[in-house]
């Protein structure tokens, strides 16, 4: 899987831990900033550089880390087809994929430590859309996704 990762100053240490973990996996990972604490990029800049690359398919998924995860999520969700979710628990990270088909995981560097962040990333990357759902629920998720697509098309144009 091709992944982008990015953070602001508040998420930098967690990003570095997640990046170190990912370097030992089969995933291809590109760090889109902040790459050092001498040239810090604000959350809105990092998210607005990463999200379009998820939107256009350059990356399959992304991981964005700021202080709370909320700022990155707000900005990333401005891009059609980008579904960014701020998660603080393993259950939320798994269900963001299984139920919502999220393609961007947002984490809070002030909220989750490096070890928990790695576990959240593992859960997010190991879960497929509709994985482990009952057939009726998976069918509903597909119907709901079509409705979300209609909403997006109304907001952004087809």
XYZ file of C-alpha atoms in Angstrom:
158
model
C 0.000 0.000 0.000
C 1.282 3.479 -0.810
C 0.995 5.828 2.171
C 1.601 9.490 2.849
C 2.386 10.704 6.341
C 2.555 14.249 7.620
C 2.502 16.302 10.784
C 2.850 19.735 12.242
C 5.180 20.476 15.176
C 2.735 19.078 17.735
C 2.573 15.746 15.950
C 6.212 15.490 14.916
C 7.430 13.010 17.566
C 4.460 10.700 17.008
C 4.929 10.923 13.235
C 8.559 9.917 13.570
C 7.579 6.873 15.682
C 4.887 5.817 13.210
C 7.273 6.345 10.295
C 9.915 4.180 12.020
C 7.353 1.407 12.486
C 6.167 1.655 8.874
C 9.726 1.471 7.545
C 9.780 -2.166 8.660
C 6.598 -3.079 6.791
C 5.728 -3.781 3.171
C 4.127 -0.341 2.798
C 5.681 2.397 0.699
C 5.691 5.557 2.839
C 6.404 9.150 1.854
C 6.896 11.794 4.540
C 5.298 15.006 3.253
C 6.330 17.121 6.216
C 7.139 18.418 8.692
C 10.537 16.795 8.138
C 12.479 18.638 10.834
C 11.680 21.042 13.625
C 13.666 23.845 11.985
C 11.153 24.146 9.117
C 7.774 23.530 10.733
C 4.652 23.511 8.596
C 1.265 24.358 10.149
C -1.434 21.667 10.205
C -3.509 23.294 7.464
C -0.534 23.377 5.093
C 0.403 19.737 5.648
C -3.190 18.503 5.349
C -3.780 20.547 2.209
C -0.670 19.022 0.629
C -1.504 15.430 1.581
C -5.272 15.295 0.978
C -5.196 16.120 -2.770
C -2.725 13.288 -3.259
C -5.141 10.853 -1.610
C -7.932 12.390 -3.658
C -6.126 11.814 -6.979
C -4.966 8.294 -6.075
C -1.260 9.048 -5.701
C -1.598 7.541 -2.221
C -3.973 4.800 -1.104
C -4.211 6.168 2.423
C -2.596 8.772 4.634
C -1.758 9.430 8.255
C -1.865 13.012 9.528
C -0.804 14.065 13.008
C -1.306 17.401 14.753
C -1.998 18.286 18.396
C -5.465 16.759 18.593
C -6.014 15.263 15.139
C -9.012 17.545 14.686
C -7.299 20.292 12.679
C -5.827 17.859 10.170
C -9.197 16.120 9.887
C -11.093 19.367 9.255
C -8.747 20.432 6.453
C -8.358 17.006 4.826
C -12.136 16.568 4.685
C -12.411 19.654 2.468
C -11.275 17.488 -0.457
C -13.855 15.406 -2.305
C -13.320 11.694 -1.787
C -11.087 12.168 1.236
C -12.532 10.678 4.393
C -10.372 11.724 7.335
C -11.169 10.597 10.861
C -9.464 11.597 14.095
C -9.120 8.470 16.245
C -8.010 7.901 19.826
C -8.936 4.222 20.271
C -8.246 0.975 18.471
C -11.959 0.378 18.030
C -12.433 3.790 16.408
C -9.483 3.260 14.040
C -10.804 -0.132 12.957
C -14.406 1.022 12.568
C -13.374 4.175 10.700
C -12.208 1.788 7.982
C -14.851 -0.941 8.302
C -17.883 1.342 8.540
C -16.821 4.669 7.034
C -14.179 3.573 4.516
C -11.907 6.303 5.881
C -8.749 6.777 3.862
C -6.973 9.222 6.174
C -6.207 8.509 9.820
C -5.689 11.632 11.937
C -3.987 11.390 15.298
C -3.356 13.792 18.136
C 0.234 14.039 19.272
C -0.969 15.564 22.564
C -3.470 12.740 23.047
C -1.870 9.456 21.979
C 1.707 8.495 22.657
C 3.992 6.947 20.070
C 3.242 3.345 21.065
C -0.531 3.842 20.929
C -0.193 5.686 17.634
C 1.576 2.683 16.109
C -1.218 0.395 17.329
C -3.855 2.722 15.850
C -2.022 2.740 12.519
C -1.807 -1.070 12.554
C -5.568 -1.345 13.116
C -6.338 1.252 10.444
C -4.125 -0.367 7.823
C -5.189 -3.942 8.598
C -8.906 -3.260 8.199
C -10.814 -3.286 4.939
C -14.115 -1.610 4.222
C -16.991 -3.758 5.533
C -14.557 -6.221 7.128
C -16.211 -8.449 9.736
C -19.637 -6.833 9.225
C -22.821 -8.837 9.018
C -24.074 -9.122 5.406
C -27.053 -6.823 6.045
C -24.783 -4.159 7.572
C -22.249 -4.410 4.726
C -25.106 -4.008 2.238
C -26.236 -0.883 4.097
C -22.690 0.513 4.077
C -22.613 0.247 0.279
C -25.981 2.019 0.047
C -24.814 4.705 2.467
C -21.606 5.222 0.477
C -23.692 5.896 -2.631
C -25.679 8.513 -0.696
C -22.469 10.136 0.555
C -21.284 10.241 -3.061
C -24.515 12.023 -4.027
C -23.960 14.569 -1.260
C -20.379 15.139 -2.404
C -21.470 15.548 -5.999
C -24.032 18.145 -4.876
C -21.446 20.071 -2.925
C -18.457 19.741 -5.253
C -20.102 18.963 -8.587
C -19.916 15.650 -10.377
